[in-house]
Coordinates of C-alpha atoms in Angstrom, one line a residue:
M4 CA 166.0 89.0 34.5
A5 CA 164.1 85.9 35.8
H6 CA 167.3 83.9 34.9
G7 CA 169.4 86.2 36.8
K8 CA 167.2 85.3 39.9
K9 CA 167.9 81.8 39.3
V10 CA 171.4 82.4 39.0
M11 CA 171.6 84.4 42.1
G12 CA 169.3 81.5 43.9
K13 CA 171.9 78.9 43.1
V14 CA 174.9 81.3 44.5
L15 CA 172.9 81.7 47.8
S16 CA 172.2 78.5 48.3
A17 CA 175.7 77.2 47.5
Q18 CA 177.2 80.0 50.3
N19 CA 174.2 78.7 52.6
A20 CA 175.3 75.0 52.1
D21 CA 178.9 76.2 52.8
L22 CA 178.0 78.0 55.7
S23 CA 175.9 75.0 57.3
K24 CA 179.0 73.0 57.0
K25 CA 181.5 75.1 58.7
L26 CA 178.9 75.5 61.3
K27 CA 178.7 72.0 61.7
S28 CA 182.6 71.6 62.2
A29 CA 183.0 74.5 64.4
Y30 CA 180.1 73.0 66.7
H31 CA 181.5 69.4 66.8
Q32 CA 185.1 71.3 67.7
F33 CA 183.2 73.1 70.5
I34 CA 181.4 69.9 71.8
T35 CA 184.9 68.2 71.6
G36 CA 186.3 71.1 74.0
L37 CA 183.1 71.4 75.9
K38 CA 183.5 67.4 77.1
S39 CA 187.4 68.0 77.8
N40 CA 186.7 71.0 79.9
L41 CA 184.0 69.1 81.7
L42 CA 187.0 66.4 82.3
D43 CA 189.3 68.9 83.4
C44 CA 187.3 71.6 85.6
G45 CA 184.9 68.8 86.8
R46 CA 187.7 67.3 89.1
T47 CA 187.6 70.4 91.1
P48 CA 184.8 70.6 93.4
K49 CA 185.6 68.2 96.0
S50 CA 182.4 68.4 97.8
V51 CA 180.0 66.8 95.4
K52 CA 179.2 63.4 96.2
P53 CA 180.2 60.4 93.8
N54 CA 176.7 59.5 93.0
C55 CA 175.9 62.9 91.9
H56 CA 176.4 64.6 88.3
I57 CA 178.6 67.7 87.4
M58 CA 176.5 69.1 84.5
I59 CA 177.9 72.2 82.3
S60 CA 174.3 73.9 80.2
I61 CA 174.7 76.2 77.4
A62 CA 172.3 78.1 75.1
I63 CA 173.6 78.5 71.7
S64 CA 172.7 81.8 69.9
S65 CA 172.3 80.6 66.2
S66 CA 169.8 81.2 63.2
G67 CA 168.6 78.2 61.6
D68 CA 168.7 74.7 62.2
T69 CA 172.5 73.8 61.9
V70 CA 173.4 73.7 65.4
P71 CA 170.9 72.9 68.2
D72 CA 169.8 76.0 70.5
H73 CA 170.7 74.4 74.1
V74 CA 173.6 71.7 75.0
D75 CA 173.8 70.1 78.5
S76 CA 176.7 68.1 79.1
Q77 CA 176.9 66.0 82.6
I78 CA 179.0 63.2 83.9
K79 CA 178.9 61.3 87.3
K80 CA 181.6 62.5 89.8
S81 CA 182.5 58.9 90.5
V82 CA 183.7 58.8 86.6
L83 CA 185.7 61.8 87.3
D84 CA 186.9 60.4 90.8
A85 CA 188.0 57.1 88.9
L86 CA 189.6 59.2 86.0
S87 CA 191.7 61.0 89.1
R88 CA 192.6 57.6 90.4
V89 CA 194.2 56.4 87.1
H90 CA 191.0 53.5 87.0
L91 CA 189.7 55.0 83.7
S92 CA 192.0 56.5 80.5
N93 CA 190.8 60.0 79.5
S94 CA 188.9 58.2 76.3
Q95 CA 187.1 56.1 78.8
A96 CA 185.8 59.4 80.9
L97 CA 184.9 61.3 77.4
Q98 CA 182.5 57.8 76.3
K99 CA 180.5 58.4 79.9
I100 CA 179.7 62.1 79.3
A101 CA 176.2 62.5 78.4
V102 CA 175.4 65.4 75.9
R103 CA 171.5 66.2 75.3
K104 CA 171.0 68.5 72.4
Y105 CA 167.7 70.5 72.4

């Protein structure tokens, strides 16, 4: 019976590793989309001053340590204004987005 537990433990460990890999990949895609949405939607508010930041804060419901529980992303309004005036490329603006994970 002990041999069966070892085999089952290895199977579960492999399944957990596979799930962890999928979660990390999905999380990376989520952050990429979040940044893109921040660039698109962040230009909408006109009353925000150039020296202020636009921020999106998201709580993530997860089990385990694979992805963070909370993510904040922010960008200065002046960067979004420069993007709108074509003084910055989309990729340059994406690099200026700060992402804080905790």
